[in-house]
Coordinates of C-alpha atoms and ligand atoms in Angstrom, one line a residue:
M1 CA -45.6 40.5 11.0
N2 CA -43.3 37.5 10.5
I3 CA -42.2 37.8 6.9
L4 CA -40.4 35.3 4.7
V5 CA -38.1 37.2 2.3
T6 CA -36.7 35.1 -0.5
G7 CA -33.6 36.6 -2.1
G8 CA -33.1 38.7 1.0
A9 CA -29.4 38.7 0.7
G10 CA -29.5 40.3 -2.7
Y11 CA -29.5 44.0 -3.8
I12 CA -33.1 45.0 -3.4
G13 CA -33.9 42.2 -0.8
S14 CA -31.2 43.4 1.6
H15 CA -32.4 47.0 1.6
T16 CA -35.9 45.8 2.1
C17 CA -34.9 43.6 5.0
V18 CA -33.4 46.7 6.7
E19 CA -36.6 48.6 6.3
L20 CA -38.8 45.7 7.5
L21 CA -36.6 45.4 10.6
K22 CA -36.7 49.1 11.1
N23 CA -40.5 48.9 11.1
N24 CA -40.5 46.1 13.7
H25 CA -41.2 43.2 11.5
S26 CA -39.4 39.8 12.0
I27 CA -37.8 38.3 9.0
I28 CA -36.8 34.9 7.7
I29 CA -34.5 35.1 4.7
A30 CA -34.3 32.2 2.2
D31 CA -31.5 32.6 -0.3
N32 CA -29.1 30.2 -2.0
L33 CA -26.5 33.0 -2.3
C34 CA -26.1 32.3 -6.1
N35 CA -25.8 36.1 -6.6
S36 CA -25.1 37.4 -3.2
K37 CA -22.7 37.1 -0.2
I38 CA -23.2 35.7 3.3
E39 CA -21.6 38.9 4.8
T40 CA -24.6 40.9 3.6
L41 CA -26.6 39.3 6.4
D42 CA -24.3 40.7 9.1
R43 CA -24.5 44.1 7.4
I44 CA -28.3 44.0 7.6
K45 CA -28.0 43.1 11.3
Q46 CA -25.4 45.8 11.8
I47 CA -27.5 48.6 10.2
S48 CA -30.7 47.6 11.9
N49 CA -29.3 46.4 15.2
K50 CA -31.8 43.5 15.0
E51 CA -31.6 39.7 14.6
L52 CA -32.9 37.7 11.7
T53 CA -33.3 34.0 10.7
F54 CA -31.5 32.7 7.6
Y55 CA -31.9 29.6 5.5
Q56 CA -29.4 28.9 2.7
I57 CA -31.8 27.0 0.4
D58 CA -32.9 27.0 -3.2
V59 CA -36.5 28.2 -3.4
T60 CA -37.1 25.8 -6.3
D61 CA -36.6 23.0 -3.8
A62 CA -40.2 22.3 -2.7
S63 CA -39.3 20.2 0.4
A64 CA -36.8 22.9 1.7
V65 CA -39.5 25.5 1.2
E66 CA -42.1 23.3 2.9
S67 CA -39.8 22.8 5.9
I68 CA -39.6 26.6 6.5
F69 CA -43.4 26.9 6.3
S70 CA -43.9 24.0 8.7
S71 CA -41.5 25.3 11.3
H72 CA -42.5 29.0 11.4
Q73 CA -45.7 31.0 11.7
I74 CA -45.4 33.1 8.6
D75 CA -47.7 36.1 8.0
G76 CA -46.5 37.1 4.5
V77 CA -43.9 36.4 1.8
I78 CA -41.9 38.9 -0.3
H79 CA -40.5 37.0 -3.2
F80 CA -37.3 38.6 -4.6
A81 CA -35.3 35.4 -5.4
G82 CA -34.7 35.2 -9.1
L83 CA -32.2 35.4 -11.9
K84 CA -32.2 38.8 -13.4
A85 CA -29.5 39.3 -16.2
V86 CA -31.4 40.0 -19.4
G87 CA -28.6 39.0 -21.8
E88 CA -27.9 35.8 -19.9
S89 CA -31.6 34.9 -20.1
V90 CA -31.3 34.8 -23.9
S91 CA -28.4 32.4 -23.8
K92 CA -29.8 30.3 -20.8
P93 CA -33.6 30.5 -21.3
L94 CA -34.3 27.2 -19.5
E95 CA -32.4 28.1 -16.4
Y96 CA -34.4 31.4 -16.3
Y97 CA -37.8 29.9 -16.9
Y98 CA -37.1 27.1 -14.3
N99 CA -35.7 29.3 -11.6
N100 CA -38.0 32.2 -11.8
I101 CA -41.3 30.4 -12.5
V102 CA -40.9 27.2 -10.5
S103 CA -39.9 29.3 -7.4
T104 CA -43.0 31.4 -7.8
M105 CA -45.3 28.3 -8.1
I106 CA -43.7 26.5 -5.1
L107 CA -44.0 29.5 -2.9
A108 CA -47.5 30.3 -3.9
K109 CA -48.5 26.7 -3.3
A110 CA -46.9 26.7 0.2
C111 CA -48.7 29.9 1.0
I112 CA -52.1 28.4 0.1
T113 CA -51.4 25.2 2.0
Y114 CA -50.2 27.0 5.1
K115 CA -52.8 29.8 4.8
V116 CA -50.2 32.5 4.4
N117 CA -52.4 35.2 2.8
K118 CA -50.0 37.9 1.8
F119 CA -47.7 37.6 -1.2
V120 CA -45.6 40.4 -2.6
F121 CA -43.8 39.8 -5.9
S122 CA -40.9 41.5 -7.6
S123 CA -42.1 42.2 -11.1
S124 CA -40.5 44.7 -13.5
A125 CA -41.4 47.5 -15.9
T126 CA -40.1 45.3 -18.6
V127 CA -43.6 43.6 -18.7
Y128 CA -44.9 46.8 -20.4
G129 CA -42.8 46.2 -23.4
E130 CA -42.7 49.1 -25.8
N131 CA -45.9 50.8 -24.6
K132 CA -46.6 54.5 -24.7
V133 CA -45.1 56.4 -21.7
P134 CA -45.9 56.9 -18.9
F135 CA -46.6 53.2 -18.2
V136 CA -49.8 52.8 -16.3
E137 CA -50.9 49.6 -14.4
T138 CA -54.1 49.3 -16.5
M139 CA -52.2 49.0 -19.8
D140 CA -52.3 45.8 -21.8
L141 CA -48.9 44.2 -21.6
L142 CA -46.8 44.0 -24.8
P143 CA -44.4 41.1 -25.5
T144 CA -41.0 41.6 -23.9
T145 CA -37.8 41.0 -25.9
N146 CA -36.2 38.3 -23.7
P147 CA -36.9 35.3 -21.6
Y148 CA -36.2 37.2 -18.3
G149 CA -39.1 39.6 -19.1
E150 CA -41.3 36.6 -20.0
T151 CA -40.7 35.0 -16.6
K152 CA -42.0 38.2 -14.9
A153 CA -45.1 38.4 -17.1
M154 CA -45.8 34.7 -16.6
S155 CA -45.2 34.8 -12.8
E156 CA -47.7 37.7 -12.6
R157 CA -50.3 35.6 -14.5
I158 CA -49.7 32.5 -12.3
L159 CA -50.1 34.6 -9.1
R160 CA -53.2 36.3 -10.5
D161 CA -54.8 32.9 -11.3
A162 CA -53.8 31.5 -7.9
A163 CA -55.4 34.4 -6.1
K164 CA -58.6 34.1 -8.2
A165 CA -58.9 30.4 -7.3
N166 CA -58.0 30.9 -3.6
P167 CA -60.0 33.7 -2.1
G168 CA -58.0 35.1 0.8
F169 CA -54.7 34.6 -0.9
S170 CA -53.8 38.2 -1.6
V171 CA -51.1 39.3 -4.1
S172 CA -49.2 42.6 -4.7
L173 CA -47.4 42.7 -8.0
L174 CA -44.7 45.4 -7.8
R175 CA -43.4 46.6 -11.1
Y176 CA -40.0 48.2 -10.5
F177 CA -38.5 50.7 -12.7
N178 CA -34.7 51.2 -12.5
P179 CA -33.4 50.6 -9.0
V180 CA -30.1 52.3 -8.3
G181 CA -28.1 53.7 -5.3
A182 CA -27.4 52.1 -2.0
H183 CA -28.1 52.4 1.8
E184 CA -26.6 55.6 3.2
S185 CA -24.4 53.6 5.5
G186 CA -22.4 52.4 2.5
L187 CA -22.6 48.9 4.0
I188 CA -25.0 47.3 1.5
G189 CA -25.5 48.1 -2.2
E190 CA -25.3 46.7 -5.7
A191 CA -22.2 44.5 -6.4
P192 CA -22.7 42.7 -9.7
N193 CA -20.5 39.8 -10.7
G194 CA -18.2 40.6 -13.6
I195 CA -18.6 43.5 -15.9
P196 CA -21.9 45.3 -15.1
N197 CA -24.7 45.3 -17.6
N198 CA -26.6 48.2 -15.9
L199 CA -25.7 51.8 -16.3
M200 CA -25.2 53.0 -12.7
P201 CA -22.8 50.2 -11.6
Y202 CA -20.9 50.6 -14.8
V203 CA -20.5 54.3 -14.1
T204 CA -19.3 53.7 -10.5
Q205 CA -16.7 51.3 -11.8
V206 CA -15.5 53.8 -14.3
A207 CA -15.3 56.4 -11.5
K208 CA -13.2 53.9 -9.5
G209 CA -10.9 53.2 -12.4
K210 CA -11.9 49.6 -12.6
L211 CA -13.3 50.2 -16.1
E212 CA -11.9 52.7 -18.6
K213 CA -14.8 54.4 -20.2
L214 CA -18.6 54.3 -20.3
R215 CA -20.1 53.2 -23.6
V216 CA -23.3 55.2 -24.2
F217 CA -25.6 52.9 -26.2
G218 CA -27.0 55.2 -28.9
N219 CA -27.6 58.9 -29.2
D220 CA -30.2 58.8 -31.9
Y221 CA -33.3 57.9 -29.9
P222 CA -36.3 60.3 -30.0
T223 CA -35.5 61.7 -26.6
V224 CA -34.3 65.0 -25.1
D225 CA -30.6 64.4 -26.1
G226 CA -30.9 61.2 -28.2
T227 CA -29.9 58.8 -25.3
G228 CA -32.2 56.3 -23.6
V229 CA -34.5 57.6 -20.9
R230 CA -35.3 55.6 -17.8
D231 CA -37.1 56.1 -14.4
Y232 CA -34.3 55.7 -11.9
I233 CA -35.5 55.0 -8.3
H234 CA -33.4 55.0 -5.2
V235 CA -33.3 51.4 -3.8
V236 CA -34.2 52.6 -0.3
D237 CA -37.4 54.3 -1.7
L238 CA -38.1 51.0 -3.4
A239 CA -37.5 49.1 -0.1
E240 CA -39.9 51.4 1.7
G241 CA -42.5 50.7 -1.0
H242 CA -42.3 47.0 -0.1
V243 CA -43.0 47.7 3.6
V244 CA -46.2 49.6 2.9
A245 CA -47.2 47.1 0.1
I246 CA -47.2 44.2 2.6
E247 CA -48.6 46.2 5.5
K248 CA -51.5 47.5 3.5
L249 CA -52.2 44.5 1.3
T250 CA -55.9 43.8 1.2
E251 CA -57.8 40.9 -0.4
G252 CA -57.3 40.4 -4.1
V253 CA -54.6 41.2 -6.7
H254 CA -53.0 44.6 -6.7
I255 CA -50.5 46.0 -9.2
Y256 CA -48.3 48.9 -8.5
N257 CA -45.6 50.7 -10.4
L258 CA -42.7 51.6 -8.1
G259 CA -40.9 54.4 -9.9
T260 CA -40.5 58.1 -9.5
G261 CA -42.5 59.2 -12.6
Q262 CA -39.4 61.1 -13.8
G263 CA -37.5 60.2 -16.9
T264 CA -33.7 60.8 -17.0
S265 CA -31.5 60.3 -20.0
V266 CA -28.1 58.5 -20.0
L267 CA -26.3 61.8 -20.4
Q268 CA -28.4 63.5 -17.8
L269 CA -27.6 60.7 -15.3
L270 CA -23.9 61.0 -16.2
Q271 CA -24.0 64.7 -15.6
A272 CA -25.7 64.3 -12.3
F273 CA -23.1 61.7 -11.2
Q274 CA -20.2 64.0 -12.1
E275 CA -21.7 66.9 -10.3
A276 CA -22.8 65.0 -7.2
N277 CA -19.4 63.3 -6.8
N278 CA -17.1 65.8 -8.5
I279 CA -15.6 63.0 -10.7
K280 CA -15.2 63.1 -14.5
I281 CA -16.6 60.1 -16.3
P282 CA -15.1 59.5 -19.8
Y283 CA -17.5 58.1 -22.3
D284 CA -17.9 57.2 -26.0
I285 CA -21.1 57.1 -27.9
V286 CA -21.5 53.6 -29.5
D287 CA -24.3 51.7 -31.3
R288 CA -27.7 51.0 -29.7
R289 CA -27.8 47.9 -27.5
S290 CA -30.1 45.4 -29.0
G291 CA -33.4 45.0 -27.2
D292 CA -33.3 48.4 -25.6
I293 CA -36.4 50.7 -25.8
A294 CA -36.1 54.5 -26.1
I295 CA -38.1 55.7 -23.1
C296 CA -39.4 54.0 -20.0
Y297 CA -41.0 55.9 -17.1
A298 CA -43.8 55.2 -14.7
D299 CA -47.1 56.8 -13.9
A300 CA -46.4 56.4 -10.2
S301 CA -49.7 57.9 -9.0
K302 CA -51.5 54.6 -8.0
A303 CA -49.0 53.7 -5.3
E304 CA -49.3 57.1 -3.9
R305 CA -53.1 57.1 -4.0
D306 CA -53.6 53.6 -2.5
L307 CA -50.6 53.1 -0.3
G308 CA -49.5 56.7 0.5
W309 CA -46.1 55.8 -0.9
K310 CA -44.0 58.1 -3.0
A311 CA -40.3 58.0 -3.9
K312 CA -38.5 60.8 -2.0
R313 CA -34.9 60.6 -3.1
G314 CA -33.6 62.4 -6.1
V315 CA -31.1 61.5 -8.8
N316 CA -28.2 63.4 -7.0
E317 CA -28.8 61.3 -3.9
M318 CA -28.9 58.1 -6.0
C319 CA -25.5 59.0 -7.6
R320 CA -23.9 60.0 -4.2
D321 CA -25.0 56.8 -2.4
A322 CA -24.1 54.5 -5.3
W323 CA -20.6 56.0 -5.3
R324 CA -20.2 55.8 -1.5
F325 CA -21.0 52.1 -1.7
E326 CA -18.7 51.4 -4.6
K327 CA -15.8 53.2 -2.9
G328 CA -16.2 51.2 0.4
Y329 CA -16.8 47.9 -1.4
D330 CA -13.6 48.3 -3.4
E331 CA -11.5 49.1 -0.3
E332 CA -12.4 45.7 1.1
Q333 CA -11.2 43.7 -1.9
Ligands
NAD401 P1 -30.1 40.1 -6.8 O1 -29.5 39.1 -7.8 O2 -29.2 41.0 -6.2 O3 -30.9 39.3 -5.7 C1 -31.6 38.1 -6.0 C2 -31.3 37.2 -4.8 O4 -32.0 35.9 -5.0 C3 -29.8 36.8 -4.7 O5 -29.4 37.0 -3.4 C4 -29.7 35.4 -5.2 O6 -28.7 34.7 -4.5 C5 -31.1 34.9 -4.8 N1 -31.6 33.7 -5.6 C6 -31.7 33.6 -6.9 N2 -32.3 32.5 -7.3 C7 -32.6 31.8 -6.1 C8 -33.2 30.6 -5.8 N3 -33.6 29.7 -6.7 N4 -33.3 30.2 -4.5 C9 -32.8 31.0 -3.5 N5 -32.3 32.2 -3.7 C10 -32.1 32.6 -5.0 O7 -31.2 40.9 -7.6 P2 -32.1 42.2 -7.2 O8 -31.6 43.3 -8.1 O9 -32.1 42.4 -5.8 O10 -33.5 41.7 -7.7 C11 -34.5 41.2 -6.9 C12 -35.7 40.8 -7.7 O11 -36.2 42.0 -8.3 C13 -35.5 39.8 -8.8 O12 -36.6 39.0 -8.9 C14 -35.4 40.7 -10.0 O13 -35.7 40.0 -11.2 C15 -36.4 41.8 -9.7 N6 -36.1 43.1 -10.4 C16 -34.8 43.6 -10.3 C17 -34.6 44.8 -11.0 C18 -33.2 45.5 -11.0 O14 -32.9 46.3 -11.8 N7 -32.3 45.1 -10.0 C19 -35.6 45.4 -11.8 C20 -36.8 44.8 -11.8 C21 -37.1 43.6 -11.1
UDP402 N1 -26.7 52.1 -20.9 C1 -25.6 52.6 -21.5 N2 -24.4 52.1 -21.3 C2 -24.2 51.0 -20.4 C3 -25.4 50.5 -19.8 C4 -26.6 51.1 -20.1 O1 -25.7 53.6 -22.3 O2 -23.1 50.5 -20.2 C5 -28.0 52.7 -21.2 C6 -29.1 51.7 -21.8 O3 -29.0 51.8 -23.2 C7 -30.4 52.3 -21.2 C8 -30.0 53.0 -19.9 O4 -28.6 53.1 -19.9 O5 -30.8 53.4 -22.1 C9 -30.3 52.1 -18.7 O6 -29.8 50.8 -18.9 P1 -29.8 49.7 -17.8 O7 -29.2 48.4 -18.4 O8 -29.2 50.2 -16.6 O9 -31.3 49.4 -17.5 P2 -32.5 48.8 -18.5 O10 -32.0 48.7 -19.9 O11 -32.8 47.5 -17.9 O12 -33.6 49.8 -18.3

């Protein structure tokens, strides 16, 4: 297939591009590089030993999007491009609603106009809100606590309505749990700007000595050791999930959790990281972070049943690969 990948220079997008190329798909990346680097494109080519097409455009620019659709025969779109910092979405709600929702509408419209029938969307487990675990695709969604989460819930709704009104336009809504880790080559991975908000990149930066100590946000949750529980998924497993999701997409709207089904607490992840890499991570227990829920993990059985996809990589591999990337990334600075 000839696949348009928006946000393909980013963390999850770059890993997915590698897996798409590995599976003999052709890719066109559209990315404005607002949260990624141009060098990543060479890394994707280097790992896969394949070529790709790149457009540096903003996918909220309808005419720039239109010009890609009019000059390529596209079979499907995977839409990763979006702003994703939860805290920032609270202080810049209009930027988040505009970027994440307008981009989805423009791409869906272009697909319908140009009869591109396959659309895969990056959603998030955040749309479940504080539901009962494990989160199942059939659950009613609960309100999220921030504009970022709302952009995901609204984009899902927009795509569902667009598919209903345009038979043939098929949509896969992929709800990611907590992507971590990096490609085993160490060439691509997660490189957040500034101080990381997320646990794994924070831990790797403490390991490197860039940050002094991890702050564990709360140890009084109703969990195995009082710290927050999440379903961490290796980014390469997640990337493989996108390849099967687009290859096996059939008519209609399909929702899949992409997670492992396993919950891991903050202290358990910390322990695994220390053991996998033989590095001590100093930490303090501090107050809960506002907006955090206690427990979040997937019922991942639907993706296995329908798509034959299952996450294969464990927490140790996630910790080892995340650290390998951080080490290599720092050496280049
Ligand atoms: P990322 O920031 O690394 O990648 C997003 C890419 O999109 C970046 O390369 C950025 O430059 C590009 N981009 C953003 N807005 C754009 C625009 N208007 N036009 C063109 N390019 C634009 O993020 P990621 O972690 O790879 O996330 C990819 C998608 O998955 C996002 O939609 C995100 O919300 C979603 N998601 C991420 C996580 C996570 O924990 N990383 C969890 C659930 C869902
Ligand atoms: N967390 C933490 N310290 C940090 C970052 C995160 O204790 O510096 C905790 C957070 O409270 C949550 C878990 O780690 O329980 C995962 O947080 P992350 O931000 O990575 O993902 P999300 O909150 O989006 O699930």
